[in-house]
Amino acid sequence: MTIIHERRRRAIMDLMGEGIAIIPTAPESQRNSDVHYPFRPDSDFYYVTHFPEPQAVAVLIPGRAEGEFVLFCRESNPEQETWHGRRAGLEGACNHFDADDAFPIEDIGDILPGLIENRPKIYYNLGRYADFDKRLLRWVGEVKSKVRSGISAPEELIDLGHILHELRLIKQREEIRHMKRAAQVSATAHRRAMTTCHPGMTEGQVQAELEYEFGRGGAKSWAYPSIVAGGANACILHYTENADVLNDGDLLLIDAGAEIDCYAADITRTFPVNGRFSPEQQALYEIVLASQLAAIDMIRPGQSWNDPHEAAVMVLTQGLIELGLLSGNVDQCIEEGAYRRFYMHRTGHWLGLDVHDVGEYKIDNAWRMLENGMVLTVEPGLYITAGKDVDQRWHNIGIRIEDDVLVTSTGAEVLTGDVPKHPADIEALMATARVN
Ligand code: GLY
Ligand code: MN
Ligand code: MN
C-alpha cells in the first residue's frame, strides 16, 4: 500500500518546487458528554498518508536532506492505548507509514516554524479547518519575525487543492478496486432493502436492513447519512429523518452508499413499497429511467462534463410535456428552465474519497472533458410536490435513479449495476422475496 502513497507524495512534491505542503487530518468532534463522533480522516491527508489516526499533520518538504515526508502524530502511550485504542506511535509512523521523520503532535508548534523557514511557498488548504488556519498563520508570523537574522519567510500561500485535487480526480487502479468494493457492498444492501421492504415497516427499519449489509460487507461506515424516504418524503432531496411508516401504494426512495477504506459509493433506487408500481408511478419512473440511460450513454473520454446533464434534461422535459406536466415545446421549456420545478438539481458529481469529490468541473470557464479514470454519478430525478396546477394523481411522487460510473479508455463502466432499476426487474426481485 505504501508504495502507492509514496508515489503520490512524489508527484505532489515534483509539482511544488521549493515549497512546503502542510496537510492536517480532520479534527475530532465531540457529540455529547464524553462521546465523540466516529473519527474519519481528512480525505487529502488520507490520500497522501493512508494514516488513519486523529491528531496528525503531514508535511512534505521536497529536497530536505533529513527526509522529505514528516509526520506529526500521537506518541505511543500504553495507558492511553488501554483506554482508547492502539496508536502507531513515532516508530510506527516511520516503519509502517514510511515517514522519514516523525515528531510528537504536541511539539508541532516548536518544530513546524523551523521547517517553514527559507521555504518560499506554503501549499495548504486555507479555510478548511479554522483552528489550524489560525495556528499556521501564527507560525508564519513567528518565522517572519526572524528575518533580521537572515532567515527568509514564505512569500506565497498556495491552495494545495490546485495540485492535489487534480490527482485525486483521476482514479488509480487501487482506488478503483476500493470503489468497486464500495459499489458492490452498497448494491447488495439496496437489494436487501428491496427484498425486505413491505407496507407497515418504518423507514428506519429499512435503513437498518440496508446498513446491516454495509457492515456485513466490511464497510466501517456509510459514505453519507442514508436517505430512506417514503411517499412525499422523497420530494425532500436531503431527507434523513427516516422515521415515518411506509404505506401501501407509496414509492420508497433510498439514496445510500457504503464507505470502504474511505472511498464512497452513492446509489439511489426508487421502488414501490408493496412491490408493484401504479400506472402513474410507472409513467414517471420510465421517464427518469430513460433520462438516466441517455445520460450514461453520453459518458466516454472526450465528451463534455455537461453532456450527460443536457441529455437527461432533454429526456425529462420531453416526458413531462407528454404527461401534461409541462406545456410548450421542448426547446422552450429547457431554455426557460421550466423543468426545474420538477428537477432542481444537477445530474451528477465527481465521486471518490468524498461523496461529492474534489476536482474542477470547468476549466477556463468551459465545462471540462471527461477522461479515462474519472468517476462520476448519474442521478436524474423528478419530484412532483402537490400544487394547484398539478393533477392530483401525480402529487407527492419523488423518483431518483443514481449509478456510479467509471470513465474508461473507450467508454464507461457502471459500477453499481447489480441493483435492478428497470420496473419489471424490480418487481420480479420483490416478488421472489414475497414468495419465499
Ligand atoms: N447522496 C448524495 C448525492 O447523491 O449527491
Ligand atoms: Mn450523488
Ligand atoms: Mn446519492
Tab-separated table of C-alpha atoms and ligand atoms in Angstrom:
chain	number	residue	atom	x	y	z
A	1	MET	CA	0.000	0.000	0.000
A	2	THR	CA	2.657	2.486	0.966
A	3	ILE	CA	4.415	2.499	-2.417
A	4	ILE	CA	1.231	3.980	-3.873
A	5	HIS	CA	1.211	6.745	-1.293
A	6	GLU	CA	4.930	7.330	-1.728
A	7	ARG	CA	4.342	7.841	-5.461
A	8	ARG	CA	1.523	10.266	-4.732
A	9	ARG	CA	3.745	12.296	-2.414
A	10	ARG	CA	6.467	12.290	-5.069
A	11	ALA	CA	4.032	13.523	-7.723
A	12	ILE	CA	2.883	16.351	-5.440
A	13	MET	CA	6.412	17.320	-4.472
A	14	ASP	CA	7.552	17.344	-8.098
A	15	LEU	CA	4.855	19.941	-8.787
A	16	MET	CA	5.687	22.015	-5.697
A	17	GLY	CA	9.226	23.074	-6.440
A	18	GLU	CA	10.776	24.556	-3.299
A	19	GLY	CA	7.588	24.876	-1.321
A	20	ILE	CA	6.362	23.098	1.762
A	21	ALA	CA	2.968	21.355	1.938
A	22	ILE	CA	1.165	21.204	5.265
A	23	ILE	CA	-1.770	18.783	5.457
A	24	PRO	CA	-3.608	18.302	8.770
A	25	THR	CA	-6.049	15.460	9.224
A	26	ALA	CA	-9.616	16.198	10.335
A	27	PRO	CA	-10.220	17.387	13.903
A	28	GLU	CA	-12.064	15.100	16.292
A	29	SER	CA	-15.536	16.261	17.050
A	30	GLN	CA	-17.455	15.889	20.299
A	31	ARG	CA	-21.020	14.576	20.152
A	32	ASN	CA	-22.052	14.938	23.791
A	33	SER	CA	-20.606	14.454	27.264
A	34	ASP	CA	-17.648	12.048	26.915
A	35	VAL	CA	-18.742	10.827	23.471
A	36	HIS	CA	-17.100	11.743	20.170
A	37	TYR	CA	-18.417	11.326	16.627
A	38	PRO	CA	-16.634	8.394	14.959
A	39	PHE	CA	-13.347	9.739	13.636
A	40	ARG	CA	-12.858	9.848	9.893
A	41	PRO	CA	-9.564	11.172	8.462
A	42	ASP	CA	-9.398	14.180	6.169
A	43	SER	CA	-9.524	12.908	2.574
A	44	ASP	CA	-6.494	14.866	1.311
A	45	PHE	CA	-4.465	13.764	4.333
A	46	TYR	CA	-5.520	10.143	3.869
A	47	TYR	CA	-4.762	10.262	0.142
A	48	VAL	CA	-1.124	11.145	0.805
A	49	THR	CA	-0.503	9.135	4.008
A	50	HIS	CA	-3.037	6.309	4.497
A	51	PHE	CA	-2.619	7.185	8.207
A	52	PRO	CA	-5.942	6.541	9.964
A	53	GLU	CA	-5.420	8.151	13.382
A	54	PRO	CA	-6.643	11.528	14.624
A	55	GLN	CA	-4.300	14.324	15.757
A	56	ALA	CA	-1.847	14.115	12.886
A	57	VAL	CA	-0.299	16.514	10.383
A	58	ALA	CA	1.645	15.538	7.266
A	59	VAL	CA	4.375	17.841	5.978
A	60	LEU	CA	6.007	17.450	2.562
A	61	ILE	CA	9.323	19.221	2.120
A	62	PRO	CA	10.884	18.436	-1.276
A	63	GLY	CA	14.665	18.296	-1.196
A	64	ARG	CA	15.002	18.324	2.622
A	65	ALA	CA	18.216	16.412	3.357
A	66	GLU	CA	16.888	14.820	6.570
A	67	GLY	CA	13.805	13.492	4.813
A	68	GLU	CA	11.001	14.895	2.707
A	69	PHE	CA	7.975	13.378	4.447
A	70	VAL	CA	7.459	14.440	8.054
A	71	LEU	CA	4.541	13.175	10.122
A	72	PHE	CA	3.401	14.716	13.392
A	73	CYS	CA	1.296	12.218	15.326
A	74	ARG	CA	0.442	10.893	18.772
A	75	GLU	CA	3.212	9.099	20.623
A	76	SER	CA	2.766	5.555	21.876
A	77	ASN	CA	1.280	5.617	25.360
A	78	PRO	CA	0.397	2.258	26.930
A	79	GLU	CA	-2.012	3.779	29.442
A	80	GLN	CA	-3.904	5.861	26.878
A	81	GLU	CA	-3.914	2.917	24.479
A	82	THR	CA	-5.523	0.726	27.141
A	83	TRP	CA	-8.400	3.187	27.332
A	84	HIS	CA	-8.727	4.455	23.762
A	85	GLY	CA	-7.078	2.027	21.359
A	86	ARG	CA	-3.771	1.365	19.655
A	87	ARG	CA	-1.514	4.028	18.182
A	88	ALA	CA	1.186	3.692	15.551
A	89	GLY	CA	3.451	5.979	17.564
A	90	LEU	CA	6.505	7.682	16.103
A	91	GLU	CA	8.139	4.356	15.295
A	92	GLY	CA	5.055	3.071	13.511
A	93	ALA	CA	4.764	6.322	11.574
A	94	CYS	CA	8.239	5.682	10.140
A	95	ASN	CA	8.123	1.885	9.873
A	96	HIS	CA	4.558	1.333	8.665
A	97	PHE	CA	3.657	4.637	7.029
A	98	ASP	CA	7.076	5.489	5.563
A	99	ALA	CA	7.525	8.844	7.255
A	100	ASP	CA	11.164	9.948	7.000
A	101	ASP	CA	10.811	11.741	10.321
A	102	ALA	CA	8.057	11.630	12.922
A	103	PHE	CA	7.510	14.029	15.821
A	104	PRO	CA	5.001	14.180	18.680
A	105	ILE	CA	1.957	16.218	17.698
A	106	GLU	CA	2.354	18.219	20.934
A	107	ASP	CA	5.678	19.559	19.628
A	108	ILE	CA	4.375	20.850	16.308
A	109	GLY	CA	4.460	24.494	17.475
A	110	ASP	CA	8.167	24.197	18.272
A	111	ILE	CA	9.172	22.290	15.140
A	112	LEU	CA	6.984	23.356	12.220
A	113	PRO	CA	8.090	27.039	12.134
A	114	GLY	CA	11.661	25.782	11.657
A	115	LEU	CA	10.551	23.619	8.717
A	116	ILE	CA	8.785	26.608	7.149
A	117	GLU	CA	11.932	28.784	7.323
A	118	ASN	CA	13.513	29.512	3.922
A	119	ARG	CA	10.661	27.900	2.009
A	120	PRO	CA	9.276	30.445	-0.492
A	121	LYS	CA	5.778	28.939	-0.747
A	122	ILE	CA	3.359	27.157	1.538
A	123	TYR	CA	0.835	24.772	-0.037
A	124	TYR	CA	-2.152	24.493	2.231
A	125	ASN	CA	-5.965	24.156	2.175
A	126	LEU	CA	-6.769	27.520	3.752
A	127	GLY	CA	-10.311	27.790	5.096
A	128	ARG	CA	-10.938	24.113	5.732
A	129	TYR	CA	-10.102	23.946	9.461
A	130	ALA	CA	-10.369	27.385	11.085
A	131	ASP	CA	-8.425	26.473	14.230
A	132	PHE	CA	-5.499	25.079	12.296
A	133	ASP	CA	-5.572	28.119	9.948
A	134	LYS	CA	-5.025	30.386	12.948
A	135	ARG	CA	-2.177	28.309	14.316
A	136	LEU	CA	-0.469	28.157	10.931
A	137	LEU	CA	-0.709	31.918	10.423
A	138	ARG	CA	0.792	32.401	13.876
A	139	TRP	CA	3.720	30.128	12.977
A	140	VAL	CA	4.273	32.021	9.723
A	141	GLY	CA	4.288	35.224	11.808
A	142	GLU	CA	6.975	33.700	14.024
A	143	VAL	CA	9.147	32.945	11.001
A	144	LYS	CA	8.633	36.483	9.669
A	145	SER	CA	9.772	37.950	12.965
A	146	LYS	CA	13.141	36.274	12.488
A	147	VAL	CA	14.004	37.686	9.054
A	148	ARG	CA	16.550	40.065	10.566
A	149	SER	CA	18.668	37.043	11.447
A	150	GLY	CA	18.872	36.154	7.758
A	151	ILE	CA	16.002	33.688	7.582
A	152	SER	CA	13.539	34.142	4.738
A	153	ALA	CA	9.804	33.749	5.281
A	154	PRO	CA	7.332	32.305	2.769
A	155	GLU	CA	6.000	34.853	0.310
A	156	GLU	CA	3.128	32.835	-1.116
A	157	LEU	CA	0.330	30.761	0.312
A	158	ILE	CA	-0.945	28.491	-2.457
A	159	ASP	CA	-4.097	26.387	-2.427
A	160	LEU	CA	-2.898	22.786	-2.152
A	161	GLY	CA	-6.079	21.695	-3.906
A	162	HIS	CA	-4.777	23.001	-7.250
A	163	ILE	CA	-2.253	20.169	-7.258
A	164	LEU	CA	-3.788	17.518	-5.078
A	165	HIS	CA	-7.368	17.583	-6.307
A	166	GLU	CA	-6.449	17.116	-9.944
A	167	LEU	CA	-4.532	13.995	-8.904
A	168	ARG	CA	-7.485	12.745	-6.859
A	169	LEU	CA	-9.844	13.293	-9.785
A	170	ILE	CA	-8.155	10.608	-11.916
A	171	LYS	CA	-8.530	7.365	-10.025
A	172	GLN	CA	-5.671	4.877	-9.875
A	173	ARG	CA	-6.149	1.119	-10.156
A	174	GLU	CA	-6.020	0.646	-6.380
A	175	GLU	CA	-8.647	3.339	-5.882
A	176	ILE	CA	-10.938	1.792	-8.483
A	177	ARG	CA	-10.618	-1.523	-6.657
A	178	HIS	CA	-11.879	0.108	-3.432
A	179	MET	CA	-14.646	1.931	-5.273
A	180	LYS	CA	-15.817	-1.288	-6.914
A	181	ARG	CA	-15.995	-2.923	-3.492
A	182	ALA	CA	-17.905	0.009	-2.041
A	183	ALA	CA	-20.273	-0.217	-5.026
A	184	GLN	CA	-20.718	-3.963	-4.599
A	185	VAL	CA	-21.431	-3.779	-0.872
A	186	SER	CA	-23.879	-0.929	-1.461
A	187	ALA	CA	-25.610	-2.793	-4.293
A	188	THR	CA	-26.102	-5.829	-2.051
A	189	ALA	CA	-27.551	-3.541	0.612
A	190	HIS	CA	-30.023	-1.959	-1.821
A	191	ARG	CA	-31.143	-5.391	-2.953
A	192	ARG	CA	-31.716	-6.345	0.672
A	193	ALA	CA	-33.787	-3.187	1.182
A	194	MET	CA	-35.907	-4.093	-1.837
A	195	THR	CA	-36.467	-7.641	-0.703
A	196	THR	CA	-37.270	-6.866	2.945
A	197	CYS	CA	-39.441	-3.779	2.434
A	198	HIS	CA	-43.191	-4.139	2.921
A	199	PRO	CA	-46.077	-1.867	3.932
A	200	GLY	CA	-46.161	-1.091	7.654
A	201	MET	CA	-42.375	-1.118	8.132
A	202	THR	CA	-40.811	2.182	9.091
A	203	GLU	CA	-38.207	3.992	7.030
A	204	GLY	CA	-35.834	3.419	9.954
A	205	GLN	CA	-36.357	-0.333	9.824
A	206	VAL	CA	-35.482	-0.421	6.131
A	207	GLN	CA	-32.445	1.746	6.902
A	208	ALA	CA	-31.379	-0.857	9.482
A	209	GLU	CA	-31.604	-3.663	6.866
A	210	LEU	CA	-29.540	-1.597	4.447
A	211	GLU	CA	-26.837	-0.630	6.901
A	212	TYR	CA	-26.655	-4.175	8.244
A	213	GLU	CA	-25.401	-5.185	4.794
A	214	PHE	CA	-22.891	-2.309	4.800
A	215	GLY	CA	-21.371	-3.724	7.962
A	216	ARG	CA	-21.537	-7.318	6.758
A	217	GLY	CA	-19.716	-6.270	3.594
A	218	GLY	CA	-16.849	-4.775	5.580
A	219	ALA	CA	-17.770	-1.101	5.498
A	220	LYS	CA	-16.949	0.767	8.698
A	221	SER	CA	-19.489	3.432	7.849
A	222	TRP	CA	-21.885	4.829	5.330
A	223	ALA	CA	-20.356	7.397	2.950
A	224	TYR	CA	-23.095	9.911	3.853
A	225	PRO	CA	-26.228	9.643	6.003
A	226	SER	CA	-28.684	7.266	4.325
A	227	ILE	CA	-31.820	8.792	2.833
A	228	VAL	CA	-34.782	6.420	3.226
A	229	ALA	CA	-37.787	8.404	2.095
A	230	GLY	CA	-41.289	7.024	1.615
A	231	GLY	CA	-44.082	8.782	-0.279
A	232	ALA	CA	-43.944	12.595	-0.125
A	233	ASN	CA	-40.671	12.458	1.842
A	234	ALA	CA	-38.948	11.514	-1.425
A	235	CYS	CA	-39.561	15.078	-2.627
A	236	ILE	CA	-37.231	16.369	0.132
A	237	LEU	CA	-33.845	15.978	-1.530
A	238	HIS	CA	-31.752	15.540	1.629
A	239	TYR	CA	-34.393	13.877	3.836
A	240	THR	CA	-32.668	11.990	6.664
A	241	GLU	CA	-35.254	11.735	9.467
A	242	ASN	CA	-36.107	8.215	8.255
A	243	ALA	CA	-38.841	7.818	10.860
A	244	ASP	CA	-42.173	7.502	9.021
A	245	VAL	CA	-44.237	4.389	8.378
A	246	LEU	CA	-44.145	3.085	4.791
A	247	ASN	CA	-47.574	2.985	3.228
A	248	ASP	CA	-49.095	0.548	0.769
A	249	GLY	CA	-49.258	2.282	-2.611
A	250	ASP	CA	-46.328	4.665	-1.992
A	251	LEU	CA	-42.883	4.654	-3.522
A	252	LEU	CA	-39.737	4.410	-1.415
A	253	LEU	CA	-36.634	6.359	-2.464
A	254	ILE	CA	-33.353	5.160	-0.969
A	255	ASP	CA	-30.146	7.134	-1.528
A	256	ALA	CA	-27.396	5.346	0.369
A	257	GLY	CA	-23.822	4.173	-0.107
A	258	ALA	CA	-21.149	2.462	1.922
A	259	GLU	CA	-17.608	3.677	2.503
A	260	ILE	CA	-14.717	1.261	2.001
A	261	ASP	CA	-11.241	2.397	3.043
A	262	CYS	CA	-12.696	5.923	2.893
A	263	TYR	CA	-13.965	5.531	-0.720
A	264	ALA	CA	-17.640	6.246	-1.323
A	265	ALA	CA	-20.408	4.586	-3.258
A	266	ASP	CA	-23.529	6.639	-3.969
A	267	ILE	CA	-26.608	4.728	-5.153
A	268	THR	CA	-30.249	5.746	-5.387
A	269	ARG	CA	-33.115	3.430	-6.199
A	270	THR	CA	-36.839	4.105	-6.054
A	271	PHE	CA	-39.306	1.241	-5.817
A	272	PRO	CA	-42.901	0.537	-4.733
A	273	VAL	CA	-43.363	-0.271	-1.049
A	274	ASN	CA	-45.838	-3.051	-1.971
A	275	GLY	CA	-43.770	-4.424	-4.851
A	276	ARG	CA	-45.983	-3.149	-7.740
A	277	PHE	CA	-45.743	0.232	-9.498
A	278	SER	CA	-49.018	2.093	-10.017
A	279	PRO	CA	-49.590	3.375	-13.599
A	280	GLU	CA	-48.735	6.969	-12.568
A	281	GLN	CA	-45.634	5.917	-10.681
A	282	GLN	CA	-44.504	3.773	-13.593
A	283	ALA	CA	-45.102	6.537	-16.154
A	284	LEU	CA	-42.901	8.974	-14.240
A	285	TYR	CA	-40.377	6.272	-13.394
A	286	GLU	CA	-39.931	5.325	-17.069
A	287	ILE	CA	-39.091	8.943	-17.876
A	288	VAL	CA	-36.450	9.145	-15.163
A	289	LEU	CA	-35.004	5.801	-16.233
A	290	ALA	CA	-34.859	6.829	-19.906
A	291	SER	CA	-33.148	10.081	-18.926
A	292	GLN	CA	-30.607	8.216	-16.812
A	293	LEU	CA	-29.800	5.776	-19.632
A	294	ALA	CA	-29.462	8.687	-22.083
A	295	ALA	CA	-27.073	10.435	-19.694
A	296	ILE	CA	-24.936	7.316	-19.180
A	297	ASP	CA	-24.814	6.910	-22.941
A	298	MET	CA	-23.008	10.248	-23.192
A	299	ILE	CA	-20.131	9.166	-20.955
A	300	ARG	CA	-16.835	8.475	-22.663
A	301	PRO	CA	-13.489	10.254	-22.955
A	302	GLY	CA	-13.737	13.479	-24.907
A	303	GLN	CA	-17.366	14.231	-24.048
A	304	SER	CA	-18.007	17.352	-22.023
A	305	TRP	CA	-18.881	17.091	-18.317
A	306	ASN	CA	-22.182	18.743	-19.080
A	307	ASP	CA	-23.278	16.385	-21.886
A	308	PRO	CA	-24.898	13.787	-19.578
A	309	HIS	CA	-26.821	16.554	-17.783
A	310	GLU	CA	-28.057	18.022	-21.055
A	311	ALA	CA	-29.127	14.594	-22.285
A	312	ALA	CA	-31.041	13.939	-19.052
A	313	VAL	CA	-32.763	17.317	-19.093
A	314	MET	CA	-33.853	16.755	-22.699
A	315	VAL	CA	-35.498	13.390	-21.934
A	316	LEU	CA	-37.074	14.593	-18.676
A	317	THR	CA	-38.534	17.682	-20.330
A	318	GLN	CA	-39.902	15.711	-23.255
A	319	GLY	CA	-41.529	13.259	-20.853
A	320	LEU	CA	-43.042	15.968	-18.662
A	321	ILE	CA	-44.600	17.587	-21.731
A	322	GLU	CA	-46.010	14.241	-22.900
A	323	LEU	CA	-47.627	13.672	-19.499
A	324	GLY	CA	-49.060	17.206	-19.487
A	325	LEU	CA	-46.990	18.329	-16.520
A	326	LEU	CA	-45.297	20.970	-18.683
A	327	SER	CA	-46.694	22.761	-21.670
A	328	GLY	CA	-44.927	24.273	-24.663
A	329	ASN	CA	-42.182	22.804	-26.790
A	330	VAL	CA	-39.064	21.084	-25.535
A	331	ASP	CA	-36.514	23.746	-26.529
A	332	GLN	CA	-38.566	26.494	-24.980
A	333	CYS	CA	-39.111	24.574	-21.716
A	334	ILE	CA	-35.374	23.903	-21.489
A	335	GLU	CA	-34.377	27.468	-22.331
A	336	GLU	CA	-36.762	28.904	-19.768
A	337	GLY	CA	-35.790	26.270	-17.193
A	338	ALA	CA	-39.435	25.206	-16.771
A	339	TYR	CA	-38.312	21.654	-15.928
A	340	ARG	CA	-36.537	22.982	-12.787
A	341	ARG	CA	-39.809	22.991	-10.933
A	342	PHE	CA	-39.696	19.174	-11.035
A	343	TYR	CA	-35.939	18.618	-11.483
A	344	MET	CA	-33.978	21.101	-9.405
A	345	HIS	CA	-30.545	19.509	-9.081
A	346	ARG	CA	-27.774	18.583	-11.470
A	347	THR	CA	-27.311	15.127	-12.966
A	348	GLY	CA	-24.131	14.176	-11.128
A	349	HIS	CA	-20.892	14.954	-9.365
A	350	TRP	CA	-17.406	13.516	-9.059
A	351	LEU	CA	-17.129	10.558	-6.694
A	352	GLY	CA	-14.121	9.245	-4.762
A	353	LEU	CA	-12.820	9.679	-1.228
A	354	ASP	CA	-15.556	12.267	-0.772
A	355	VAL	CA	-19.062	11.560	-1.973
A	356	HIS	CA	-19.067	14.978	-3.601
A	357	ASP	CA	-15.487	14.546	-4.620
A	358	VAL	CA	-12.857	17.136	-5.437
A	359	GLY	CA	-11.848	18.276	-8.921
A	360	GLU	CA	-12.851	21.213	-11.083
A	361	TYR	CA	-15.913	20.941	-13.306
A	362	LYS	CA	-14.866	23.824	-15.535
A	363	ILE	CA	-11.511	24.807	-16.936
A	364	ASP	CA	-11.081	28.377	-18.208
A	365	ASN	CA	-14.804	28.816	-17.754
A	366	ALA	CA	-15.752	25.927	-20.056
A	367	TRP	CA	-17.076	22.525	-18.951
A	368	ARG	CA	-14.120	20.139	-18.868
A	369	MET	CA	-13.805	16.958	-20.938
A	370	LEU	CA	-14.303	13.528	-19.414
A	371	GLU	CA	-11.112	11.475	-19.109
A	372	ASN	CA	-10.197	7.857	-18.501
A	373	GLY	CA	-10.137	7.220	-14.718
A	374	MET	CA	-12.714	9.793	-13.649
A	375	VAL	CA	-15.678	8.504	-11.616
A	376	LEU	CA	-18.972	10.365	-11.600
A	377	THR	CA	-22.547	9.775	-10.545
A	378	VAL	CA	-25.549	9.894	-12.875
A	379	GLU	CA	-28.661	10.729	-10.874
A	380	PRO	CA	-31.592	12.375	-12.604
A	381	GLY	CA	-34.922	12.561	-10.808
A	382	LEU	CA	-38.412	14.001	-10.787
A	383	TYR	CA	-40.100	15.421	-7.708
A	384	ILE	CA	-43.763	16.327	-8.046
A	385	THR	CA	-44.839	18.133	-4.908
A	386	ALA	CA	-48.560	18.872	-4.506
A	387	GLY	CA	-49.558	22.028	-6.331
A	388	LYS	CA	-52.817	23.583	-7.514
A	389	ASP	CA	-51.888	23.355	-11.185
A	390	VAL	CA	-50.693	19.721	-10.998
A	391	ASP	CA	-53.226	16.929	-11.449
A	392	GLN	CA	-53.661	15.229	-8.099
A	393	ARG	CA	-52.734	11.800	-9.400
A	394	TRP	CA	-49.068	12.935	-9.694
A	395	HIS	CA	-48.887	14.527	-6.247
A	396	ASN	CA	-46.040	13.633	-3.887
A	397	ILE	CA	-44.244	11.248	-6.207
A	398	GLY	CA	-40.461	11.582	-5.880
A	399	ILE	CA	-38.154	9.448	-8.028
A	400	ARG	CA	-34.386	9.401	-8.429
A	401	ILE	CA	-32.169	6.745	-10.014
A	402	GLU	CA	-28.443	7.032	-9.331
A	403	ASP	CA	-25.485	4.967	-10.502
A	404	ASP	CA	-21.722	5.391	-10.196
A	405	VAL	CA	-19.868	5.382	-13.498
A	406	LEU	CA	-16.169	4.988	-14.266
A	407	VAL	CA	-14.893	6.620	-17.448
A	408	THR	CA	-12.753	4.023	-19.222
A	409	SER	CA	-10.360	4.434	-22.166
A	410	THR	CA	-13.135	3.577	-24.599
A	411	GLY	CA	-16.401	4.406	-22.841
A	412	ALA	CA	-17.983	3.893	-19.468
A	413	GLU	CA	-18.359	1.187	-16.846
A	414	VAL	CA	-21.349	1.295	-14.494
A	415	LEU	CA	-20.022	0.205	-11.088
A	416	THR	CA	-23.408	-0.131	-9.423
A	417	GLY	CA	-25.283	-2.183	-11.993
A	418	ASP	CA	-26.067	-5.016	-9.595
A	419	VAL	CA	-29.213	-3.376	-8.263
A	420	PRO	CA	-32.172	-3.640	-10.638
A	421	LYS	CA	-33.563	-0.401	-11.995
A	422	HIS	CA	-35.966	-1.489	-14.757
A	423	PRO	CA	-39.517	-1.684	-13.332
A	424	ALA	CA	-40.026	-5.303	-14.407
A	425	ASP	CA	-36.729	-6.358	-12.796
A	426	ILE	CA	-37.549	-4.526	-9.556
A	427	GLU	CA	-40.997	-6.119	-9.405
A	428	ALA	CA	-39.552	-9.552	-10.174
A	429	LEU	CA	-36.961	-9.268	-7.381
A	430	MET	CA	-39.537	-8.048	-4.895
A	431	ALA	CA	-41.962	-10.811	-5.916
A	432	THR	CA	-39.327	-13.514	-5.330
A	433	ALA	CA	-38.868	-12.258	-1.812
A	434	ARG	CA	-42.592	-12.356	-1.181
A	435	VAL	CA	-42.917	-15.970	-2.400
A	436	ASN	CA	-40.069	-17.167	-0.171
B	1	GLY	N1	-26.165	11.174	-1.842
B	1	GLY	C1	-25.813	12.487	-2.175
B	1	GLY	C2	-25.924	12.708	-3.614
B	1	GLY	O1	-26.471	11.877	-4.312
B	1	GLY	O2	-25.396	13.634	-4.127
B	2	MN	MN	-24.918	11.594	-5.728
B	3	MN	MN	-26.889	9.891	-3.763
